[in-house]
Coordinates of C-alpha atoms in Angstrom, one line a residue:
Chain E
M1147 CA 24.3 -1.7 -39.8
T1148 CA 28.2 0.1 -40.9
P1149 CA 29.7 2.0 -38.5
K1150 CA 28.8 5.7 -40.8
E1151 CA 24.1 4.4 -40.6
P1152 CA 22.4 7.5 -39.7
A1153 CA 20.3 6.5 -36.0
L1154 CA 17.9 8.4 -36.9
S1155 CA 17.0 9.1 -40.8
V1156 CA 13.8 11.7 -42.2
S1157 CA 13.5 12.3 -45.2
G1158 CA 10.5 14.3 -47.0
L1159 CA 7.9 14.1 -43.6
R1160 CA 4.7 15.6 -44.3
R1161 CA 1.5 15.7 -41.8
A1162 CA -1.8 17.4 -43.0
F1163 CA -4.9 18.5 -40.1
P1164 CA -8.5 18.2 -42.3
M1165 CA -10.2 21.8 -41.1
G1166 CA -14.2 20.3 -41.9
R1167 CA -16.2 21.1 -45.1
G1168 CA -14.6 22.9 -47.2
L1169 CA -12.5 24.7 -45.5
P1170 CA -7.9 23.8 -47.2
E1171 CA -6.9 21.8 -44.8
L1172 CA -4.0 23.1 -42.2
V1173 CA 0.1 21.9 -43.2
A1174 CA 1.5 20.7 -40.2
V1175 CA 4.4 20.2 -41.3
D1176 CA 5.5 19.6 -44.6
D1177 CA 8.5 17.6 -46.5
V1178 CA 11.0 17.5 -43.2
S1179 CA 13.9 16.4 -44.1
F1180 CA 16.8 15.1 -41.6
E1181 CA 19.7 12.9 -40.6
L1182 CA 21.0 12.3 -36.9
A1183 CA 24.7 10.2 -36.1
P1184 CA 24.5 7.7 -33.4
G1185 CA 25.2 9.6 -30.5
G1186 CA 23.9 12.8 -32.5
S1187 CA 22.2 16.0 -31.2
L1188 CA 20.0 17.5 -33.0
G1189 CA 18.0 20.9 -32.3
V1190 CA 14.1 21.3 -33.7
V1191 CA 13.1 24.7 -33.4
G1192 CA 10.3 27.2 -34.0
E1193 CA 7.3 29.2 -32.6
S1194 CA 4.1 26.7 -31.7
G1195 CA 2.5 26.5 -34.7
S1196 CA 5.5 25.3 -36.5
G1197 CA 4.5 21.9 -36.7
K1198 CA 7.7 21.0 -34.4
S1199 CA 5.6 18.8 -31.9
T1200 CA 3.9 17.1 -34.8
V1201 CA 7.3 16.3 -35.6
A1202 CA 7.8 14.6 -32.5
R1203 CA 4.8 12.9 -32.9
M1204 CA 5.9 11.0 -36.0
L1205 CA 8.9 10.3 -34.9
V1206 CA 7.6 8.4 -31.3
G1207 CA 4.7 6.6 -34.0
L1208 CA 1.7 8.9 -31.6
E1209 CA 0.6 10.4 -34.7
R1210 CA 0.8 9.2 -38.4
A1211 CA 3.0 10.5 -41.3
D1212 CA 1.0 11.8 -44.4
A1213 CA 4.2 11.5 -46.5
G1214 CA 7.5 10.4 -46.7
E1215 CA 10.3 7.7 -44.2
I1216 CA 11.6 7.2 -41.1
R1217 CA 14.1 5.2 -40.4
V1218 CA 15.9 4.3 -37.3
A1219 CA 18.8 2.4 -37.6
G1220 CA 18.2 2.1 -41.1
R1221 CA 15.0 -0.2 -40.9
A1222 CA 11.9 1.9 -41.5
R1223 CA 9.3 1.9 -38.5
G1224 CA 6.3 0.7 -40.2
V1225 CA 3.0 2.9 -38.5
R1226 CA 0.8 -0.4 -40.1
E1227 CA 2.9 -3.6 -38.1
R1228 CA 0.5 -4.9 -35.8
G1229 CA 1.9 -7.4 -33.1
R1230 CA 3.2 -7.4 -29.9
A1231 CA 7.1 -8.1 -30.4
A1232 CA 6.2 -5.2 -33.6
R1233 CA 5.0 -2.8 -31.0
L1234 CA 8.3 -3.9 -28.3
R1235 CA 10.2 -3.4 -31.0
R1236 CA 9.1 0.1 -32.1
A1237 CA 9.7 0.7 -28.8
R1238 CA 13.0 1.0 -28.7
E1239 CA 13.8 2.0 -31.2
V1240 CA 12.3 5.6 -30.2
Q1241 CA 11.0 7.1 -26.5
L1242 CA 9.4 10.2 -25.8
V1243 CA 9.5 12.4 -23.1
F1244 CA 6.7 15.1 -22.9
Q1245 CA 6.4 18.7 -22.0
N1246 CA 4.3 18.3 -18.8
P1247 CA 5.8 16.0 -15.9
L1248 CA 3.1 15.2 -13.9
E1249 CA 0.1 15.4 -16.4
S1250 CA 2.9 12.0 -18.0
L1251 CA 2.7 9.8 -15.0
D1252 CA 0.9 8.0 -13.8
R1253 CA 0.0 9.5 -10.8
R1254 CA -1.0 6.1 -9.3
L1255 CA 2.6 4.4 -9.5
T1256 CA 5.7 4.9 -7.2
A1257 CA 9.3 6.0 -9.7
A1258 CA 9.9 2.5 -9.3
Q1259 CA 6.8 1.0 -10.3
C1260 CA 6.9 3.1 -12.4
L1261 CA 10.0 1.9 -14.3
C1262 CA 9.8 -1.7 -13.6
H1263 CA 6.1 -1.9 -15.3
V1264 CA 8.2 -0.9 -18.5
L1265 CA 11.5 -3.2 -17.6
R1266 CA 9.0 -6.0 -17.0
L1267 CA 7.1 -5.6 -20.2
H1268 CA 11.0 -5.4 -22.1
G1269 CA 11.5 -8.9 -21.0
A1270 CA 13.4 -8.1 -17.0
D1271 CA 12.6 -11.0 -14.9
R1272 CA 11.4 -9.6 -11.5
A1273 CA 14.5 -9.1 -10.0
G1274 CA 16.1 -7.7 -12.8
A1275 CA 14.3 -5.1 -13.0
D1276 CA 14.4 -4.0 -9.1
R1277 CA 18.2 -3.7 -9.7
R1278 CA 18.2 -1.9 -13.0
A1279 CA 15.3 0.9 -12.1
L1280 CA 17.1 1.6 -9.2
E1281 CA 20.8 2.1 -11.7
L1282 CA 18.5 4.1 -14.0
L1283 CA 16.8 6.6 -10.9
E1284 CA 20.7 7.0 -9.5
Q1285 CA 21.4 7.3 -13.8
V1286 CA 19.2 10.8 -13.6
G1287 CA 20.6 11.4 -10.2
L1288 CA 17.2 10.6 -7.8
G1289 CA 17.5 8.6 -5.3
A1290 CA 15.7 5.5 -2.3
R1291 CA 13.9 8.1 -0.9
E1292 CA 12.0 8.7 -4.4
A1293 CA 11.6 5.3 -5.3
E1294 CA 8.8 4.9 -3.5
A1295 CA 7.5 9.1 -4.4
R1296 CA 4.7 9.0 -6.2
P1297 CA 4.5 11.7 -8.2
H1298 CA 2.6 14.5 -6.9
R1299 CA 5.6 14.4 -3.8
L1300 CA 8.1 15.1 -6.6
S1301 CA 9.5 18.4 -7.0
G1302 CA 8.8 19.6 -11.1
G1303 CA 12.6 18.6 -10.9
Q1304 CA 12.4 15.3 -10.1
R1305 CA 8.5 14.8 -12.4
Q1306 CA 10.9 15.1 -14.8
R1307 CA 14.5 12.9 -14.7
L1308 CA 11.6 11.0 -13.4
A1309 CA 10.7 10.6 -16.8
I1310 CA 13.7 10.9 -18.5
A1311 CA 14.2 7.6 -16.5
R1312 CA 10.8 6.0 -17.9
A1313 CA 12.3 7.0 -22.0
L1314 CA 15.5 4.8 -20.7
A1315 CA 14.5 2.5 -19.1
A1316 CA 13.0 1.0 -23.0
D1317 CA 16.9 1.5 -24.1
P1318 CA 15.9 3.2 -26.9
S1319 CA 18.0 3.9 -29.6
V1320 CA 17.0 7.2 -30.1
L1321 CA 15.1 9.8 -27.3
V1322 CA 12.8 12.8 -28.5
L1323 CA 12.4 15.3 -25.4
D1324 CA 9.1 17.1 -26.6
E1325 CA 9.7 20.7 -25.2
A1326 CA 10.8 18.5 -21.8
V1327 CA 12.6 21.7 -20.2
S1328 CA 9.6 24.2 -21.0
A1329 CA 7.8 24.1 -17.5
L1330 CA 10.7 24.2 -15.6
D1331 CA 12.6 27.4 -13.8
V1332 CA 16.1 28.6 -15.2
S1333 CA 18.1 25.9 -13.0
V1334 CA 16.6 23.5 -12.9
Q1335 CA 16.9 23.4 -16.3
A1336 CA 20.3 24.3 -16.9
Q1337 CA 20.0 20.8 -14.0
I1338 CA 18.6 18.4 -16.7
L1339 CA 19.7 20.0 -19.4
R1340 CA 23.4 18.5 -18.0
L1341 CA 21.6 14.6 -17.2
L1342 CA 21.0 14.5 -20.5
S1343 CA 24.6 15.8 -22.5
R1344 CA 26.1 13.5 -19.7
I1345 CA 23.2 10.6 -20.7
R1346 CA 23.9 10.4 -24.3
E1347 CA 28.1 10.4 -23.7
E1348 CA 27.8 7.5 -21.6
S1349 CA 25.0 5.6 -23.0
G1350 CA 25.4 6.6 -26.6
V1351 CA 21.3 7.3 -27.6
S1352 CA 20.4 10.0 -30.3
L1353 CA 19.7 13.1 -29.1
V1354 CA 15.7 15.1 -31.3
F1355 CA 15.4 18.1 -29.2
V1356 CA 12.7 19.9 -29.9
S1357 CA 11.9 23.4 -28.1
H1358 CA 10.8 27.0 -28.5
D1359 CA 14.1 27.9 -26.7
L1360 CA 16.8 29.3 -29.5
A1361 CA 19.5 29.3 -25.8
V1362 CA 18.2 25.9 -24.4
V1363 CA 18.3 24.4 -27.9
G1364 CA 22.3 25.7 -28.1
Q1365 CA 23.4 23.9 -24.6
V1366 CA 22.9 20.0 -25.9
T1367 CA 22.8 19.9 -30.2
D1368 CA 25.1 19.5 -32.7
E1369 CA 23.1 20.4 -35.7
V1370 CA 19.6 22.3 -35.2
L1371 CA 16.6 22.0 -38.2
V1372 CA 14.5 25.8 -37.9
M1373 CA 11.4 25.8 -38.1
Y1374 CA 8.6 28.3 -39.5
R1375 CA 5.4 27.5 -40.6
G1376 CA 5.8 23.5 -41.1
R1377 CA 8.7 23.9 -43.5
A1378 CA 12.6 23.3 -42.7
V1379 CA 13.4 27.1 -43.2
E1380 CA 17.0 26.4 -41.6
H1381 CA 19.1 23.0 -40.7
G1382 CA 23.2 23.4 -39.8
P1383 CA 25.7 23.0 -37.2
T1384 CA 24.1 24.6 -33.7
R1385 CA 27.3 26.5 -33.4
R1386 CA 27.3 28.4 -36.7
V1387 CA 23.4 28.3 -37.0
L1388 CA 22.9 30.4 -33.9
R1389 CA 26.3 32.5 -35.0
E1390 CA 24.9 33.6 -38.7
P1391 CA 21.3 32.3 -38.6
E1392 CA 21.0 32.7 -42.5
H1393 CA 17.5 33.0 -43.0
P1394 CA 15.0 36.2 -42.1
Y1395 CA 13.4 34.4 -39.9
T1396 CA 15.8 32.2 -37.7
R1397 CA 17.7 35.7 -37.4
M1398 CA 14.6 36.5 -35.5
L1399 CA 14.2 33.9 -33.2
A1400 CA 18.6 34.2 -32.9
S1401 CA 17.9 38.2 -31.6
S1402 CA 14.7 36.9 -29.8
V1403 CA 16.4 35.2 -27.4
P1404 CA 17.9 37.1 -24.2
G1405 CA 21.5 38.5 -22.9
P1406 CA 23.9 40.1 -22.7
G1407 CA 23.0 42.9 -25.2
W1408 CA 19.9 42.4 -25.8
D1409 CA 18.1 44.8 -27.5
P1410 CA 14.1 43.8 -26.9
A1411 CA 13.8 46.7 -30.1
E1412 CA 15.6 45.4 -32.1
V1413 CA 13.2 41.9 -31.2
V1414 CA 10.4 44.1 -32.7
R1415 CA 12.2 45.2 -35.5
L1416 CA 13.8 41.8 -37.0
R1417 CA 10.0 40.5 -36.8
A1418 CA 8.3 43.4 -38.5
E1419 CA 11.0 43.3 -41.1
F1420 CA 10.5 39.1 -40.9
A1421 CA 6.5 40.2 -41.4
A1422 CA 6.9 41.9 -43.7
A1423 CA 9.4 39.8 -46.0
S1424 CA 6.5 36.6 -45.4
E1425 CA 3.5 38.7 -46.7
V1426 CA 5.4 38.5 -50.3
Chain A
M202 CA -37.2 8.5 -13.8
T203 CA -34.3 6.0 -13.9
A204 CA -32.4 7.7 -16.8
Q205 CA -32.5 11.4 -15.7
T206 CA -32.2 11.5 -11.7
P207 CA -29.2 10.7 -10.8
T208 CA -27.3 13.2 -12.5
S209 CA -29.5 16.0 -10.7
A210 CA -28.7 14.6 -7.2
V211 CA -24.9 15.1 -8.3
T212 CA -24.8 18.3 -8.8
A213 CA -27.0 19.3 -6.3
N214 CA -25.4 18.2 -3.7
T215 CA -22.3 19.2 -5.1
T216 CA -23.5 22.6 -4.4
R217 CA -24.2 21.7 -1.5
A218 CA -21.0 20.2 -0.1
G219 CA -18.9 23.1 -1.8
A220 CA -20.3 25.5 0.6
R221 CA -20.0 23.2 2.9
G222 CA -16.7 22.1 2.8
S223 CA -16.2 18.2 3.0
G224 CA -16.2 15.7 6.0
G225 CA -18.1 16.8 8.7
V226 CA -20.9 15.8 10.6
V227 CA -23.5 15.0 8.5
L228 CA -21.3 12.5 6.3
W229 CA -19.9 10.2 9.6
T230 CA -23.7 10.4 10.2
S231 CA -25.0 9.0 7.2
A232 CA -21.5 6.7 7.1
G233 CA -22.1 5.9 11.2
F234 CA -26.2 5.4 9.3
L235 CA -25.0 3.1 6.5
V236 CA -22.5 0.7 8.7
T237 CA -25.0 -0.5 11.2
V238 CA -27.8 -0.9 7.8
V239 CA -25.1 -3.0 6.5
L240 CA -24.3 -5.2 9.7
A241 CA -28.3 -5.0 11.3
A242 CA -29.0 -7.3 7.4
V243 CA -25.4 -9.0 8.1
F244 CA -26.3 -9.9 11.5
A245 CA -30.5 -10.1 11.0
P246 CA -31.0 -13.3 12.5
L247 CA -29.3 -12.3 16.1
V248 CA -29.8 -8.7 16.0
A249 CA -33.7 -8.8 14.6
P250 CA -36.2 -8.8 18.0
A251 CA -38.9 -11.9 17.0
D252 CA -38.7 -14.4 13.7
P253 CA -40.1 -11.7 10.6
N254 CA -42.3 -14.3 9.6
A255 CA -44.5 -15.4 12.6
I256 CA -47.9 -14.7 12.0
D257 CA -50.1 -13.6 15.6
F258 CA -53.5 -12.4 14.1
G259 CA -54.0 -11.9 18.2
D260 CA -52.2 -8.0 17.0
I261 CA -52.1 -7.0 13.8
W262 CA -51.7 -3.0 13.4
A263 CA -49.5 -2.8 17.2
P264 CA -48.7 0.7 18.0
P265 CA -45.5 1.1 18.4
G266 CA -44.7 -0.6 22.7
A267 CA -42.5 -2.5 25.1
D268 CA -43.8 -5.7 22.7
H269 CA -43.0 -4.7 18.7
W270 CA -40.9 -1.5 19.0
L271 CA -41.8 -0.9 15.6
G272 CA -45.6 -2.2 16.0
T273 CA -46.5 -5.0 13.9
D274 CA -48.3 -5.5 10.7
Q275 CA -51.5 -6.5 9.0
M276 CA -50.9 -10.4 9.4
G277 CA -49.1 -9.4 13.2
R278 CA -46.0 -9.7 12.2
D279 CA -42.8 -7.8 14.1
L280 CA -41.8 -4.5 11.9
L281 CA -38.4 -4.0 12.6
S282 CA -38.0 -8.6 12.9
R283 CA -39.4 -7.2 9.3
V284 CA -37.5 -4.2 7.9
V285 CA -33.9 -5.8 9.5
H286 CA -34.0 -9.1 7.5
G287 CA -35.7 -7.6 4.1
A288 CA -32.3 -5.0 4.3
R289 CA -30.4 -7.7 3.0
E290 CA -32.7 -8.7 -0.4
S291 CA -32.9 -4.5 -0.6
L292 CA -29.1 -4.2 -0.3
L293 CA -28.6 -6.7 -1.9
G294 CA -30.2 -6.0 -5.0
P295 CA -28.7 -3.3 -6.1
L296 CA -25.2 -4.2 -6.0
L297 CA -26.1 -6.8 -8.2
L298 CA -27.6 -4.8 -10.5
L299 CA -24.9 -2.2 -10.4
L300 CA -22.2 -5.3 -10.3
L301 CA -24.2 -5.9 -13.7
A302 CA -24.6 -2.4 -15.0
S303 CA -21.1 -1.2 -13.9
V304 CA -19.2 -4.8 -15.4
L305 CA -20.6 -3.6 -18.8
G306 CA -20.8 0.0 -19.0
V307 CA -18.1 0.5 -17.6
A308 CA -16.5 -2.3 -20.2
M309 CA -18.2 0.0 -23.1
G310 CA -18.2 3.8 -22.2
T311 CA -13.6 3.0 -21.7
L312 CA -14.3 1.4 -26.0
A313 CA -15.7 3.7 -26.6
A314 CA -14.0 6.5 -25.3
W315 CA -10.4 4.5 -26.7
R316 CA -11.9 3.0 -30.3
R317 CA -13.1 6.5 -31.0
G318 CA -15.2 6.2 -34.4
W319 CA -18.2 4.3 -35.8
V320 CA -17.7 2.8 -32.2
D321 CA -17.7 5.4 -29.8
V322 CA -21.2 6.9 -32.8
L323 CA -22.6 2.5 -32.5
L324 CA -22.6 3.4 -28.4
A325 CA -24.0 6.8 -28.8
R326 CA -27.3 5.9 -30.8
V327 CA -28.0 2.7 -28.3
T328 CA -27.5 4.7 -25.6
D329 CA -29.5 7.5 -27.5
V330 CA -32.7 4.9 -27.8
M331 CA -31.9 3.6 -23.9
Y332 CA -32.7 7.3 -22.6
A333 CA -35.5 7.9 -24.7
F334 CA -37.4 4.4 -22.8
P335 CA -38.2 5.6 -19.6
G336 CA -36.0 2.7 -17.5
L337 CA -39.0 1.8 -15.6
L338 CA -40.8 1.3 -18.7
F339 CA -37.9 -1.2 -20.7
V340 CA -37.4 -2.4 -16.4
V341 CA -41.5 -3.3 -16.8
L342 CA -41.6 -4.5 -20.6
V343 CA -38.5 -6.4 -19.4
I344 CA -40.9 -8.5 -16.7
A345 CA -43.5 -8.5 -18.8
V346 CA -41.9 -11.1 -21.5
F347 CA -39.8 -13.0 -19.1
G348 CA -42.3 -12.5 -15.6
S349 CA -41.9 -11.5 -12.0
G350 CA -39.5 -12.1 -9.6
M351 CA -36.0 -10.6 -7.7
T352 CA -33.8 -12.0 -10.0
T353 CA -35.0 -10.9 -13.5
A354 CA -35.3 -6.9 -11.5
V355 CA -32.4 -6.8 -11.2
V356 CA -31.8 -8.1 -14.4
A357 CA -33.0 -6.1 -15.9
L358 CA -32.3 -2.6 -13.4
G359 CA -29.0 -3.8 -14.7
L360 CA -29.5 -3.2 -17.6
A361 CA -30.8 -0.5 -17.3
F362 CA -29.0 0.7 -15.7
T363 CA -25.9 0.0 -18.0
P364 CA -26.1 2.8 -20.8
I365 CA -26.3 5.2 -17.5
I366 CA -22.1 3.7 -16.8
A367 CA -21.9 3.8 -20.5
K368 CA -21.7 8.3 -20.7
F369 CA -20.7 9.1 -17.3
T370 CA -17.7 6.6 -17.5
R371 CA -17.4 7.5 -21.4
S372 CA -16.7 11.2 -21.0
V373 CA -15.3 10.0 -17.9
A374 CA -12.0 8.2 -20.4
L375 CA -12.2 10.9 -22.9
A376 CA -10.8 13.3 -20.6
E377 CA -8.3 10.9 -18.8
C378 CA -7.2 8.9 -22.6
A379 CA -6.4 13.1 -23.4
K380 CA -3.7 12.8 -20.5
P381 CA -0.1 12.5 -22.0
Y382 CA 0.9 9.6 -19.9
I383 CA -0.9 7.2 -21.8
D384 CA 1.0 8.1 -25.0
A385 CA 3.4 7.7 -23.1
Y386 CA 2.1 4.0 -22.5
R387 CA 1.9 3.3 -25.9
V388 CA 5.6 4.8 -26.4
Q389 CA 6.5 1.7 -24.4
G390 CA 5.1 -0.8 -26.6
V391 CA 1.7 -1.5 -24.1
S392 CA -0.8 -2.9 -25.8
G393 CA -4.5 -1.0 -25.8
L394 CA -6.1 -3.8 -23.7
V395 CA -3.5 -3.3 -21.6
I396 CA -3.3 0.4 -21.2
C397 CA -7.4 0.3 -20.6
L398 CA -7.2 -2.7 -17.9
R399 CA -4.4 -2.0 -15.8
Y400 CA -3.6 1.4 -16.5
L401 CA -6.8 3.2 -18.1
I402 CA -9.8 1.9 -15.5
P403 CA -8.1 2.2 -11.9
N404 CA -7.3 5.4 -12.8
M405 CA -10.5 6.6 -12.8
A406 CA -12.3 4.1 -10.3
P407 CA -12.0 7.0 -8.0
A408 CA -15.1 9.7 -10.6
L409 CA -16.7 6.3 -10.7
L410 CA -17.0 5.2 -7.3
G411 CA -18.0 8.3 -5.4
Y412 CA -21.4 8.1 -9.0
L413 CA -21.9 4.3 -8.7
V414 CA -22.7 4.9 -4.4
V415 CA -25.4 7.8 -5.3
L416 CA -25.9 5.0 -8.2
F417 CA -26.3 2.4 -5.1
G418 CA -29.3 4.5 -3.8
E419 CA -31.1 5.4 -7.5
G420 CA -31.4 1.5 -7.9
L421 CA -32.4 0.5 -4.4
M422 CA -35.2 2.3 -5.1
S423 CA -35.7 1.7 -8.6
L424 CA -36.3 -2.3 -7.1
A425 CA -38.1 -1.4 -4.3
T426 CA -40.2 1.1 -6.4
L427 CA -40.0 -2.2 -9.2
S428 CA -41.8 -4.4 -6.1
F429 CA -44.1 -1.5 -4.8
L430 CA -45.3 -2.5 -7.8
G431 CA -45.6 -6.0 -7.8
F432 CA -42.6 -7.1 -10.4
G433 CA -40.3 -6.9 -7.9
A434 CA -39.7 -10.0 -4.4
Q435 CA -42.5 -11.9 -3.9
P436 CA -44.3 -12.2 -0.9
P437 CA -44.1 -13.7 1.7
S438 CA -40.7 -11.5 1.5
S439 CA -40.1 -8.8 3.6
E440 CA -38.3 -6.4 1.0
W441 CA -38.9 -2.2 2.0
G442 CA -40.5 -1.5 -1.6
L443 CA -43.3 -5.2 -1.3
M444 CA -43.9 -4.3 2.7
V445 CA -44.9 0.1 1.5
Q446 CA -46.9 -1.8 -0.8
E447 CA -48.5 -4.3 2.1
G448 CA -49.4 -1.1 4.2
Q449 CA -50.5 0.4 2.4
S450 CA -54.3 -1.7 3.8
A451 CA -53.7 -0.2 6.9
L452 CA -52.5 3.4 5.6
I453 CA -56.5 2.8 4.1
Q454 CA -57.8 2.2 7.7
G455 CA -55.6 4.9 9.2
V456 CA -53.0 3.5 10.8
L457 CA -49.0 4.9 9.3
W458 CA -46.1 2.3 11.0
P459 CA -46.6 -0.9 8.8
A460 CA -46.3 1.6 5.3
L461 CA -44.2 4.6 6.9
V462 CA -41.0 2.0 8.8
P463 CA -40.1 0.6 5.4
G464 CA -40.9 3.5 4.1
A465 CA -38.5 5.9 5.9
A466 CA -36.3 2.9 6.2
I467 CA -35.6 3.0 1.9
A468 CA -35.8 7.5 2.1
L469 CA -32.8 6.8 4.9
V470 CA -30.6 4.8 3.3
V471 CA -30.9 6.1 -0.3
V472 CA -30.2 9.9 1.1
A473 CA -27.6 8.7 2.7
F474 CA -26.5 6.5 0.5
N475 CA -26.2 9.9 -2.1
I476 CA -23.9 11.6 0.5
V477 CA -21.9 10.3 1.0
G478 CA -21.2 9.3 -2.6
V479 CA -20.8 12.5 -3.0
R480 CA -18.3 13.6 -0.6
V481 CA -15.8 10.7 -1.1
A482 CA -16.5 11.6 -4.9
D483 CA -15.5 14.5 -3.5
R484 CA -12.2 13.1 -2.1
L485 CA -10.9 10.9 -3.7
N486 CA -10.8 13.1 -6.9
S487 CA -9.5 16.2 -5.1
R488 CA -7.1 13.8 -3.7
R489 CA -5.7 13.1 -7.7

C-alpha cells in the first residue's frame, strides 16, 4: 500500500429498489463517487430520503450495490465472498455505528461482554479480550462501573460510547457513523463529537459521518458530500461548502442551520426557490 | 382443536392480566399449585397413601372418607394414590412433546425468518397444510399407522404442535431481526448460524417461554384426550385422561368421584399453566 492510497474509494455507486409491478424502480443512490484519505473525515449530508443511509449500509455490506465499486485501502470489497476469513477481513475494513444506540446493542450482554465477544471473534484470547475491552471502554470514557452494566442501565450518551467502542473493537480502517448523534441531546452530541475527533487523531481511523445535520458535520469533518435524491450535488472541503455553498440545495440546507442571525423566513424562501428550480 | 386454541387463550388471558396488573394472589396461587403438583409427581411413592394398583373388589366406588380421601374406582383402587402417580405420566408426556415440538418449531421458525425467500414460502406452505388438518385428526392418523401407545401419542402430538410453534417463532424472529443489533453482529463478521443460535434465539427466549408454558397446558389436555379415546396411555396406567375414561362406567351408575377427580386435576393444572404462562410472558417482555 502506497502512502497516497485512499483509505476508502467509492466509484459509481448505485442502488435501486423495486417498487412493485408496473411501477418504476426507486433509485436511492445514483452514481455516487468519493475518496477518503487515511485518517480523513468525510461528511455525507442530505435530508431523509436522500440516499445517505443506503450509502452507509452499502459501505458496510448490509445492502448490496447494483453497480459501482467500493475499495478499502485499494482492495475491492466483494459482497459475494464467502467464508470465515473473508467475513472477518471485511469486518476489519469497515465498521458501522447505528443511529439508535439502545436497539443496536444486545440487551442481554453487559458492556464488557459486548466488547469481548467482538474481540474474541477477531482472534483475541480470553485474557487479551478482557484487557482490551477495558482499554476500549476507557478510550470512549466509560469506567469499570459501566463495564458490568447492560444497555438499559446506561444513559443514551453512554450507550453510543459503547457502540463506538464496539465498532472500534474490530480495529477497522474506516468507521461509518449513520446518524450516530441524531438521537442524543445537544450537550451529549458535543461530547460524542469531541470523542470521535480524539479517536481519529489517536488511532488514525477514517470517518464517514452520515447526518442530516450540517452543523454537526461541520464540527467533525474535513470534507463534505451533499446528497439530494440519490445524487451527490456538491462535494468539497467542509469549510468552503458551509461558507460558500454552490448548489442551491446546499444553500438551502446551510440556511436551515439555526445560529446567530438565523432567519426562518429565509429558509422558507430558499426552500420555495429551490423547489421551483428543481421542478423545471 | 390443538391448532386454534392456544392463541385465543393467550389473547383472552392477556387482556385480563392487563386489567388486574401483573403479579398478585392469582399468579402466586397458580404457581404454588403447580409446584405442589410437580413435587407430588416426583415424590409420588412417598406422597401417595396407597399402592395405585392395589385392587380391592370389596371396596369399589367408595365415597371420599377417612380410608380413601378421594374415594375408590371400579376396582377399589385408591383415587388419590392413582391421581398422584398419574401426575408423572400426565406431566412428563406434555413436557416431552413440547421439547420435541419446540426444538423443531423454533428451528423452522427461525430459519424462515432468517433466510426469508423460498425457505420462508416453503415453510409457510407446510405450516398451512398442517393447520388445515384438525390437530387431533392428524394425530389419530399417525396412531392408526404406528399403533396406540404413549410414545406414539407424544411424538404425533409433538409433530402437530410444531407448526404452531414455528409460526409463532417466525413472527417473533422477524421483529427481532429488524432490530439493528442483529445487523451489528453481521457487520462484525459473525456468521448467520452463530447469530441465530447465540444471539437471536436467546433474545427471543422470554417471548417463547411464556408461550410454551401456555402450550404445556394445551399439550396436557390433548394427551389426556388421546388417552381418553384409548390411543394414548394403556391400562393399568393411571394417566389422567385414561382415568376419566375408566370413570365413565361409574358416572352411568351415578357415582361421580372416579371421573371427577382426574377431570378436576386436568382442568386445574391447565388453567394454572395458562395463568402462569401469560404472566411469565408479560413480566419477561416488560423487562426488555
